[in-house]
Coordinates of C-alpha atoms and ligand atoms in Angstrom, one line a residue:
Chain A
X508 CA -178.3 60.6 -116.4
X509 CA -177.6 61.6 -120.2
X510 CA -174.8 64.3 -120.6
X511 CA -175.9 67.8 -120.7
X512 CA -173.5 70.9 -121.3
X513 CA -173.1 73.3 -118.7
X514 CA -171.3 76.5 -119.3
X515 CA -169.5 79.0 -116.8
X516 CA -166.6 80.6 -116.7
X517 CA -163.4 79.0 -115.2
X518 CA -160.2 81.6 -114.7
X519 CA -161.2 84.1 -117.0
X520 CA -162.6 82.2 -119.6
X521 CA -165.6 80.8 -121.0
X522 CA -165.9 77.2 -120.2
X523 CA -168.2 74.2 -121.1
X524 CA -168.5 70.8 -119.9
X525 CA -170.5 68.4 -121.5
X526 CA -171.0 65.7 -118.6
X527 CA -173.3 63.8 -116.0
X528 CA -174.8 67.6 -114.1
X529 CA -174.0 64.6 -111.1
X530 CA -170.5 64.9 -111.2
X531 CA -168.9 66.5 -108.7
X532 CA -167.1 69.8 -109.6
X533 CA -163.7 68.8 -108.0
X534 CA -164.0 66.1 -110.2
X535 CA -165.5 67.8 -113.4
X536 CA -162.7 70.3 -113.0
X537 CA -159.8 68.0 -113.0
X538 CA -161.0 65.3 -116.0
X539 CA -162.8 67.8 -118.2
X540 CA -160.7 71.3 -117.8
X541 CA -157.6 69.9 -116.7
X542 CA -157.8 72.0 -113.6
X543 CA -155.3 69.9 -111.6
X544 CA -154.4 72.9 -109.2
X545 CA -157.7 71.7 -107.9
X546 CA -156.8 68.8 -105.6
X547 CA -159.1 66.1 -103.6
X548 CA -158.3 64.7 -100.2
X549 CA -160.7 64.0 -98.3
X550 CA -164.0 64.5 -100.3
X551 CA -166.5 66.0 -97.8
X552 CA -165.8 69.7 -97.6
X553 CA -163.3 68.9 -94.7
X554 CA -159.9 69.6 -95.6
X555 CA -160.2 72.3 -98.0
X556 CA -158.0 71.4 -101.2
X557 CA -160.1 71.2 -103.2
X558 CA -161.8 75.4 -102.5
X559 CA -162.1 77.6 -105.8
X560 CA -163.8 80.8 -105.7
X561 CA -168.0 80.3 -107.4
X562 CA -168.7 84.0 -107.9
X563 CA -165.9 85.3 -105.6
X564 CA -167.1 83.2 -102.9
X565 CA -165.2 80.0 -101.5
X566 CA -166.5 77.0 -102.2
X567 CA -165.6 73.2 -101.5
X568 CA -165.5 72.0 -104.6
X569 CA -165.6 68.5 -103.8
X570 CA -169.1 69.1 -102.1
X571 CA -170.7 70.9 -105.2
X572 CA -172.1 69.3 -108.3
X573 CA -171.1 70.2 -111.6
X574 CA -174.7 72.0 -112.8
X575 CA -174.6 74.3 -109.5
X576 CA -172.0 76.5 -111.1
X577 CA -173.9 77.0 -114.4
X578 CA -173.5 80.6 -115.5
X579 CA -171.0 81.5 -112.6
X580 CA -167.5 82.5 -112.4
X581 CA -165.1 79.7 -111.2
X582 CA -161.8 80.3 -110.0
X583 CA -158.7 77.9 -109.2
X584 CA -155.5 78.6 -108.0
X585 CA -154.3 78.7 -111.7
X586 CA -156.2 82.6 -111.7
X587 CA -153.1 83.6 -109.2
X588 CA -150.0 83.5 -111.4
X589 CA -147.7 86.2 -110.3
X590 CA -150.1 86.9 -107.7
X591 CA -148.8 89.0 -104.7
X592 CA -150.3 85.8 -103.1
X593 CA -148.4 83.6 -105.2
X594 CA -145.4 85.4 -104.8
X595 CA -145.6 85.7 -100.6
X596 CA -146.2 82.1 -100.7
X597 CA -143.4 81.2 -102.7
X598 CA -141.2 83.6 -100.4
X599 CA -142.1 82.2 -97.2
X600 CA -141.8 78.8 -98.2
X601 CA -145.3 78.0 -97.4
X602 CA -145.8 75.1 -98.7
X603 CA -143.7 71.9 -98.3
X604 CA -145.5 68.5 -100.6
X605 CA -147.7 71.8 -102.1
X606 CA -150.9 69.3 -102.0
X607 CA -153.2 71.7 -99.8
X608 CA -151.9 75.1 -101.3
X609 CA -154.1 75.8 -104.3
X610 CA -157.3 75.4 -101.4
X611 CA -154.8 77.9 -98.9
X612 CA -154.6 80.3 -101.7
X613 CA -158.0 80.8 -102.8
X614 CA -159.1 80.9 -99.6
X615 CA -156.7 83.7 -98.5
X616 CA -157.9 85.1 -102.1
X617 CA -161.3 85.3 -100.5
X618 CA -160.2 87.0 -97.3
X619 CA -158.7 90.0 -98.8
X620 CA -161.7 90.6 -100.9
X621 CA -163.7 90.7 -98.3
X622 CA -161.2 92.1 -95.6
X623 CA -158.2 94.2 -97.3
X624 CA -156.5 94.2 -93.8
X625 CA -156.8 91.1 -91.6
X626 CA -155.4 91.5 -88.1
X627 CA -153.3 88.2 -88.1
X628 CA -156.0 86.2 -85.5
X629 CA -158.8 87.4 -88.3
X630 CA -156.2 85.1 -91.0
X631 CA -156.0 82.4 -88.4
X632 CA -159.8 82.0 -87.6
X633 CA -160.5 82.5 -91.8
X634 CA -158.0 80.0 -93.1
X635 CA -158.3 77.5 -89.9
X636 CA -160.7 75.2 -91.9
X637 CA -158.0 74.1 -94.4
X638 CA -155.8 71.5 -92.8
X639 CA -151.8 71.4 -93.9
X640 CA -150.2 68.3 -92.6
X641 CA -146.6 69.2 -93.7
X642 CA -145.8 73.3 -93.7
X643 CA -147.3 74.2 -90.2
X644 CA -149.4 77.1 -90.1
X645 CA -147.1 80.5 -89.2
X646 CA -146.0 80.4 -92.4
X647 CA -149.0 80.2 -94.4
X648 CA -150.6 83.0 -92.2
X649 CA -147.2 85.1 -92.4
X650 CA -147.3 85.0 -96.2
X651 CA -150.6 86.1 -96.0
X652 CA -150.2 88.9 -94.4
X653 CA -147.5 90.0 -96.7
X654 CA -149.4 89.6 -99.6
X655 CA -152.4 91.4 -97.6
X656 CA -149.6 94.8 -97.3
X657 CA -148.5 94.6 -100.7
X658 CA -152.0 94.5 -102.1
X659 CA -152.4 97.4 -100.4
X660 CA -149.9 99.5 -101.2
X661 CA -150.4 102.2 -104.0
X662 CA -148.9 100.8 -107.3
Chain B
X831 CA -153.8 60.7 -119.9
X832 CA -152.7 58.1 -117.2
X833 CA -155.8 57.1 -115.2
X834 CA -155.2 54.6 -112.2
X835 CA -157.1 51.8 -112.4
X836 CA -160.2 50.8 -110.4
X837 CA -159.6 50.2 -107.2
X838 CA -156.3 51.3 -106.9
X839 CA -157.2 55.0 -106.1
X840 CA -159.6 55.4 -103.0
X841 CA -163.2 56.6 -104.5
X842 CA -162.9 60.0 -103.5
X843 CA -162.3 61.4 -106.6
X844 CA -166.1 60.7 -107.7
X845 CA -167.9 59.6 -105.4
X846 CA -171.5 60.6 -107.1
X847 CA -174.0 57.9 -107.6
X848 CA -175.0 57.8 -110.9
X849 CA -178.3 59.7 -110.0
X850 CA -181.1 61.3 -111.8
X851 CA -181.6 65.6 -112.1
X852 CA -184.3 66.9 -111.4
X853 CA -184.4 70.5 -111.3
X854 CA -187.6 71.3 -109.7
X855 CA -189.1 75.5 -110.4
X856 CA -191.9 75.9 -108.1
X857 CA -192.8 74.1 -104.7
X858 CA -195.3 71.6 -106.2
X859 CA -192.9 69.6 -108.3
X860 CA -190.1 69.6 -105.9
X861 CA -192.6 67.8 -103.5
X862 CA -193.8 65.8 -106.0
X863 CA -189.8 64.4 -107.1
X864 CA -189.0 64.5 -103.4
X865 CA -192.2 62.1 -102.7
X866 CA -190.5 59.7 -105.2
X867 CA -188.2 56.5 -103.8
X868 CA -184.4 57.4 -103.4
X869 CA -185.2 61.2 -104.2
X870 CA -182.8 63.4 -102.0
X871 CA -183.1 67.4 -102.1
X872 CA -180.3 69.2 -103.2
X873 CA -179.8 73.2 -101.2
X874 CA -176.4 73.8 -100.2
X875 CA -175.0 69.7 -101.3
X876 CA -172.2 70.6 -98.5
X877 CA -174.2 67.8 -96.2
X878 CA -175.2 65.4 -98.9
X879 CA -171.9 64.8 -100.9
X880 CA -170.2 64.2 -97.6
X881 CA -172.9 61.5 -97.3
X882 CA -171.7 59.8 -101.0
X883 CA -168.8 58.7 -99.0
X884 CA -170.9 57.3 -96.3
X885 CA -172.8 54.9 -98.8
X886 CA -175.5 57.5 -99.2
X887 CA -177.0 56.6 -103.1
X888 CA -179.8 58.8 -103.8
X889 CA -181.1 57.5 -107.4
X890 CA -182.8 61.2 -107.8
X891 CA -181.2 64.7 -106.8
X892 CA -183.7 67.6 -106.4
X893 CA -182.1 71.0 -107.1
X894 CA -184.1 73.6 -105.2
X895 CA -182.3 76.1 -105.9
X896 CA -184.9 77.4 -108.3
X897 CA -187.1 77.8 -105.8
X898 CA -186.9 81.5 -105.1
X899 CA -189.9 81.7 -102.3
X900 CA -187.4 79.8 -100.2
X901 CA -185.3 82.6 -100.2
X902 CA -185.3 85.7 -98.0
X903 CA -185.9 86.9 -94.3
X904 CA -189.2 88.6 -93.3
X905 CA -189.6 90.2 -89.8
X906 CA -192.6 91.6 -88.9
X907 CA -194.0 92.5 -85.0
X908 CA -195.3 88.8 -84.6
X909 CA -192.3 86.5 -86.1
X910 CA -189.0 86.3 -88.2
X911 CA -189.7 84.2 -91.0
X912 CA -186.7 82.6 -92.6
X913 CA -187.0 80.6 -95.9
X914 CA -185.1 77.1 -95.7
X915 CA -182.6 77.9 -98.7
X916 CA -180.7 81.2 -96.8
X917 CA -177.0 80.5 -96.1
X918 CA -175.7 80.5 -92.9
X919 CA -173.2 83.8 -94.6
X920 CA -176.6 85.3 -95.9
X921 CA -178.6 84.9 -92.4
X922 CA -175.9 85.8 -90.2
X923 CA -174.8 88.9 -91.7
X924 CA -179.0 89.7 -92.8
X925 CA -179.5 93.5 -91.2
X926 CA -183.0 92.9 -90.2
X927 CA -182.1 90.0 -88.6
X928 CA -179.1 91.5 -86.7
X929 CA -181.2 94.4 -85.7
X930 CA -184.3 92.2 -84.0
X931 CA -182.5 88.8 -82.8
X932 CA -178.4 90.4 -82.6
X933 CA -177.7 87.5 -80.3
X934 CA -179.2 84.7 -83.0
X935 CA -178.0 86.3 -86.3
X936 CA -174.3 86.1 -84.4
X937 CA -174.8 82.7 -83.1
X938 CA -175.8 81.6 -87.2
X939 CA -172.2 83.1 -87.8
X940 CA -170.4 81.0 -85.6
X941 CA -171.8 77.7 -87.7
X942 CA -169.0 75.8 -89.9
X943 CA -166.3 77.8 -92.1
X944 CA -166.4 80.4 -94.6
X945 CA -165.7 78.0 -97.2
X946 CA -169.3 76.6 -95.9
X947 CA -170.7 79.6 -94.6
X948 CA -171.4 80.5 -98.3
X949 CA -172.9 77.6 -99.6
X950 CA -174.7 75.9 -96.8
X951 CA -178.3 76.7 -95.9
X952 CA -180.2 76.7 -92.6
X953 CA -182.9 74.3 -94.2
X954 CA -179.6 71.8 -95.1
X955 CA -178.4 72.3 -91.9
X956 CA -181.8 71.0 -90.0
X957 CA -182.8 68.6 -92.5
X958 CA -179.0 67.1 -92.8
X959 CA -180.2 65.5 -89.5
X960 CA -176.9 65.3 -87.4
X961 CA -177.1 66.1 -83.6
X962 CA -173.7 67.7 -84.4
X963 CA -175.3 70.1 -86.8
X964 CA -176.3 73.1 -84.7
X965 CA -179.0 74.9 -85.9
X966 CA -182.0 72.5 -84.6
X967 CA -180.6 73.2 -81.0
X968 CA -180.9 77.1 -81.4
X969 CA -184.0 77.1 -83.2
X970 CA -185.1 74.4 -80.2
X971 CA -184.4 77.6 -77.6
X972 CA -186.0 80.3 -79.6
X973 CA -189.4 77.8 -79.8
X974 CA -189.6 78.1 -83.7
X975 CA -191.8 75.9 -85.7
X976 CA -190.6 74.6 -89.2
X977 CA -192.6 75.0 -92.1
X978 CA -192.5 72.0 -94.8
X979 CA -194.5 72.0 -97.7
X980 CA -196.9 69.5 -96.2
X981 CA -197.4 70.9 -93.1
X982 CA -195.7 72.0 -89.6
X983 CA -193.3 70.4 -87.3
X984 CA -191.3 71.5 -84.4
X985 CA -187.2 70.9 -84.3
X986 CA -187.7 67.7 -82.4
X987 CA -190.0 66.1 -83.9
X988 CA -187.7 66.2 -87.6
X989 CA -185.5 63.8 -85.8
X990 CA -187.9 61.3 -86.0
X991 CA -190.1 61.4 -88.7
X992 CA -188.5 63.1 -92.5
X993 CA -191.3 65.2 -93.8
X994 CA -190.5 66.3 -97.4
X995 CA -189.5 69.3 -98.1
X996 CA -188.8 72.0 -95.9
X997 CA -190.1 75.7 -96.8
X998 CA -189.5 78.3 -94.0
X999 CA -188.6 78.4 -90.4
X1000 CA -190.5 81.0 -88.0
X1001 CA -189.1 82.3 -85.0
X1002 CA -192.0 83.8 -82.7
X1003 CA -191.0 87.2 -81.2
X1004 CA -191.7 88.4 -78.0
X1005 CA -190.9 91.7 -75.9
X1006 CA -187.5 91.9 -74.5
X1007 CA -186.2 89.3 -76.6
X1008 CA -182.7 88.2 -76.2
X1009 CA -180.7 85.2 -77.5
X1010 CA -177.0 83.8 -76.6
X1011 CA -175.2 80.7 -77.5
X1012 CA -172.5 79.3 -75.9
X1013 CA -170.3 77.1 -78.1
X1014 CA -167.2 77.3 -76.0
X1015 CA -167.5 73.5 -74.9
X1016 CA -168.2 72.1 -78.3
X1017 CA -168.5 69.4 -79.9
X1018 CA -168.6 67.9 -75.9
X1019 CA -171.8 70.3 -74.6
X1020 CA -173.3 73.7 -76.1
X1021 CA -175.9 75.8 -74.4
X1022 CA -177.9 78.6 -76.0
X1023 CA -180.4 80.9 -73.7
X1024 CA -183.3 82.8 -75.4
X1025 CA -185.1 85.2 -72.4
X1026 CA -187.7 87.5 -73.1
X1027 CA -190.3 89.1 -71.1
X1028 CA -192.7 86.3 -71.2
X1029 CA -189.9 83.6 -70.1
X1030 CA -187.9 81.7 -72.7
X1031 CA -185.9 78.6 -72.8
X1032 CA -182.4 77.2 -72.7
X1033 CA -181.3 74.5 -75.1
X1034 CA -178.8 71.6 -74.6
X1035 CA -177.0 69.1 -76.7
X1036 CA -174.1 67.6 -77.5
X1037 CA -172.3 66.4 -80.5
X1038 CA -174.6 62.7 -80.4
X1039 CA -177.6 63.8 -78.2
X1040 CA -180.8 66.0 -79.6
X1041 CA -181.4 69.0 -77.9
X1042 CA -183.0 69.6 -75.1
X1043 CA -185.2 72.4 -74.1
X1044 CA -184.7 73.6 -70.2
X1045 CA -186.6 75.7 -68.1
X1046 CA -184.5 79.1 -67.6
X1047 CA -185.4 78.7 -63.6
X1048 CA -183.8 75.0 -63.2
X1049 CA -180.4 76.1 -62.5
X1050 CA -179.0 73.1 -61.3
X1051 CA -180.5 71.3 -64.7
X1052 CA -182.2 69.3 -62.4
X1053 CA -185.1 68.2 -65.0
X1054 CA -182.5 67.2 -67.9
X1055 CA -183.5 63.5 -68.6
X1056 CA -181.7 60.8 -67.3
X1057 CA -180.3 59.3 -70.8
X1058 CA -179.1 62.9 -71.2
X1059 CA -175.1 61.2 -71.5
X1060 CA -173.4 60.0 -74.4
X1061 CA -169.9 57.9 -74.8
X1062 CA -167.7 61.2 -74.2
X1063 CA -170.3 63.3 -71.4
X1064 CA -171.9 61.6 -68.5
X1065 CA -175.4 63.4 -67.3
X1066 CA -173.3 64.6 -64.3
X1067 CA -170.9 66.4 -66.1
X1068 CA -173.3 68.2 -68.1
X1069 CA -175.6 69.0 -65.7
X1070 CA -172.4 70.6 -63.9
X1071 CA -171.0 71.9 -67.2
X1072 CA -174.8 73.1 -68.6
X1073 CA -175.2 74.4 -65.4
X1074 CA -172.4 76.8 -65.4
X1075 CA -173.1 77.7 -69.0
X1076 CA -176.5 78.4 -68.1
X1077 CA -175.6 80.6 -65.5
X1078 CA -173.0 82.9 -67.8
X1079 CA -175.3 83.2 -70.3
X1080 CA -177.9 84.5 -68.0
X1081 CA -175.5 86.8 -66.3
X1082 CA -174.2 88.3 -70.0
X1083 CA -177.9 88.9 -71.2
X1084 CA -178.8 90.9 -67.8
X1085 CA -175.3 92.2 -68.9
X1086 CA -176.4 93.2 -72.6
Ligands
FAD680 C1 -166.7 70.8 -93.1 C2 -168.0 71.1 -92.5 C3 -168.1 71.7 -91.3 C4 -169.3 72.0 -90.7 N1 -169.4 72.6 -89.5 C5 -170.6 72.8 -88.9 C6 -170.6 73.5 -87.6 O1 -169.6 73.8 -87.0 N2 -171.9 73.7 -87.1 C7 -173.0 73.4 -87.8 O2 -174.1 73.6 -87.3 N3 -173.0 72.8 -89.0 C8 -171.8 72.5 -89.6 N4 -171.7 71.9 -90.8 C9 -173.0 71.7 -91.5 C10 -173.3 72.9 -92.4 O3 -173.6 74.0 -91.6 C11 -174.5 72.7 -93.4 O4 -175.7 73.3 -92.9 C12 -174.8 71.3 -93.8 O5 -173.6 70.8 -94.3 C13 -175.9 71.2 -94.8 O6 -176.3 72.3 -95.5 P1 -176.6 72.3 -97.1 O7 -177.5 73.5 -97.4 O8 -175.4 72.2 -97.9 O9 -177.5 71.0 -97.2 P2 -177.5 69.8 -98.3 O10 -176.2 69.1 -98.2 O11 -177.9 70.3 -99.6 O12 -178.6 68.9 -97.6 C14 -178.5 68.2 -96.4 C15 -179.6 67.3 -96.2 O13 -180.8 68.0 -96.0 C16 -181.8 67.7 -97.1 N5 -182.4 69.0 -97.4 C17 -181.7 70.2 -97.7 N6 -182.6 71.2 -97.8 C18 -183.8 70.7 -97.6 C19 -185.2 71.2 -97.7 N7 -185.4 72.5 -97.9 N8 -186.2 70.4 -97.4 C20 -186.0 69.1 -97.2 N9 -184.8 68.5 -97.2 C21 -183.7 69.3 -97.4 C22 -181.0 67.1 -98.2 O14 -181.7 66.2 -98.9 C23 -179.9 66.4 -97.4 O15 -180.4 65.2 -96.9 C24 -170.5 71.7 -91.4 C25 -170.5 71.0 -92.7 C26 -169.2 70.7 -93.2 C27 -169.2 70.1 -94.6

């Protein structure tokens, strides 16, 4: 398959990769853009390391090919410095080796776009498809709903 | 930048064949790349990618996503007609579809993850061919027929033969219609029960076995086959189990 460039947005800014379309994003991400917050473990949408926002939405990036996010807006965990994500994360210590937490964060980023105030069983159920094989889970869902309350609050 | 050498990192980082695009814009040329040797259609790619590791090599991807008459839920009196590229996030949350089939468009939400739930269609889901995939056993229930471009099948018969590309799925509708799926047992057994005025059907399977339809009146699951068993359920225990299930679905739809 001859390279082709395909153009979106990653963090912000415009992006272009000129690649196989074939290549997986997870993969297209890391070599091309240097996104290395974007991490692969188990390569088939299972363990969520790899997620990233595709216009807002979460997405397994390992399970997406590079020419399905033509024209959208990508996001990795690098969108989330000095994030009140970031930030609860960082406070709570949740995250030990740190390998699964760009996936945690984007995914909790999704959740309180699409529900401001999660009752903690709602951030269980949401983040249970991302695995963490060092932290345990309180922490991570503790953090989040932190994060959730200071998002909230009036600036 | 260092780069491990062959071999010494597993081949998850990319693990793409080298395969051919083709993005296909109307129905015709997607069945005319999909009729080609080694051509493998593209919706969601949740499914297929996760079958790169499995030594899955297409040598030709078909994008479908151009394919906008794919899209979209239409109800009218006689059917709910659901086009093969709607995410399980789209189709569960659909208003139309919540209003006429509540039980169905909740059951569709229950599928996967939200990190799947987004990109993953129902067409993906059935055509993705895994007895641990659940949409064929819901769609077995509610007696729906699946539309491909060359003709029409029913949800059992796509385990046996692969048509080429799948358009739509109808779901007849009758008076009194109501639908409930219980998952509580999964991946061992899950039951769904569709009732309407008419009659209806169950639906059985498990995470290895295709579904199978059941009479709403055999209560005891008497009729389910005898190779109904796999290497974690015997036929006994999911006779007992399905019968149970069976029985509390019925009771929370004369409940609804
Ligand atoms: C981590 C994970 C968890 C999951 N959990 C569940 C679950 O709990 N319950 C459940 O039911 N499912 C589950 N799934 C499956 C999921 O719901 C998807 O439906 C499935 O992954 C495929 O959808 P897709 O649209 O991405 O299909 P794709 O990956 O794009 O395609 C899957 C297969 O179908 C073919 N295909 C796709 N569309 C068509 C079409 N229109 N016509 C002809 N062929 C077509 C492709 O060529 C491919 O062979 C899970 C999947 C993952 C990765």
């Amino acid at each position: 398959m001859p390279p082709e460039t395909i153009r979106f947005t990653l963090d912000g800014r415009a992006a272009a990769i000129t690649a196989e379309p074939t290549e997986p994003l997870a993969h297209a991400l890391r070599e091309h853009c240097g996104a290395q917050g974007v991490r692969v473990a188990c390569s088939r949408a299972v363990c969520g390391a790899c997620t990233v926002l595709v216009d807002g939405l979460p997405a397994a990036s390992c399970a997406m090919f590079l020419w399905q996010v033509e024209g959208c807006a990508v996001e990795t965990v690098a969108r989330l410095k000095a994030h009140p994500l970031q930030e609860a994360f960082a406070r709570h210590g949740a995250f030990q080796c740190g390998y699964c937490t760009g996936g945690f964060l984007m995914l909790a980023k999704a959740l309180l776009a699409e529900n401001p105030s999660p009752s903690r069983a709602e951030i269980a159920e949401y983040l249970s498809s991302n695995i963490c094989r060092c932290t345990g889970y309180s922490v991570i869902i503790e953090a989040v709903e932190e994060a959730a309350a200071a998002m909230r609050a009036p600036a | 930048m260092f780069r491990a050498a062959h071999g010494l990192i597993a081949t998850t980082v990319n693990t793409a064949p080298r395969a051919a695009l083709c993005r296909a814009c109307d129905v015709a040329e997607a069945v005319a790349a999909l009729a080609q040797p080694g051509a493998a259609a593209v919706a969601g790619g949740t499914d297929l990618c996760a079958g790169f590791n499995a030594g899955l090599t297409p040598s030709l991807l078909v994008d479908l996503s151009r394919l906008e008459v794919l899209r979209g839920i239409e109800i009218t009196t006689e059917d709910i007609r659901i086009g093969a590229l709607v995410t399980h996030a789209q189709g569960s949350r659909d208003q139309g579809l919540r209003a006429a089939l509540p039980g169905f468009a909740a059951a569709w939400g229950m599928l996967a993850n939200p990190r799947i739930r987004h990109r993953a269609t129902i067409g993906g889901n059935i055509m993705a061919r895994h007895t641990r995939y659940e949409m064929s056993l819901l769609l077995t229930a509610l007696g729906a027929r699946l539309v491909f471009a060359e003709g029409e099948q029913t949800p059992a018969q796509v385990w046996n033969a692969a048509p080429g590309l799948l358009t739509h799925i109808v779901i007849p509708r009758h008076a009194g219609q109501r639908f409930i799926y219980m998952r509580g047992l999964r991946p061992q057994l899950t039951l769904a029960v569709h009732r309407h005025a008419g009659g209806g059907l169950a639906a059985i399977g498990t995470e290895w076995l295709h579904p199978v339809a059941l009479a709403l009146a055999d209560a005891g699951l008497e009729e389910l086959p005898e190779t109904f068993a796999d290497h974690v359920i015997s036929r006994w225990y999911a006779r007992r189990a399905g019968a149970a299930l069976l029985a509390r679905g019925m009771e929370a739809l004369d409940a609804a």
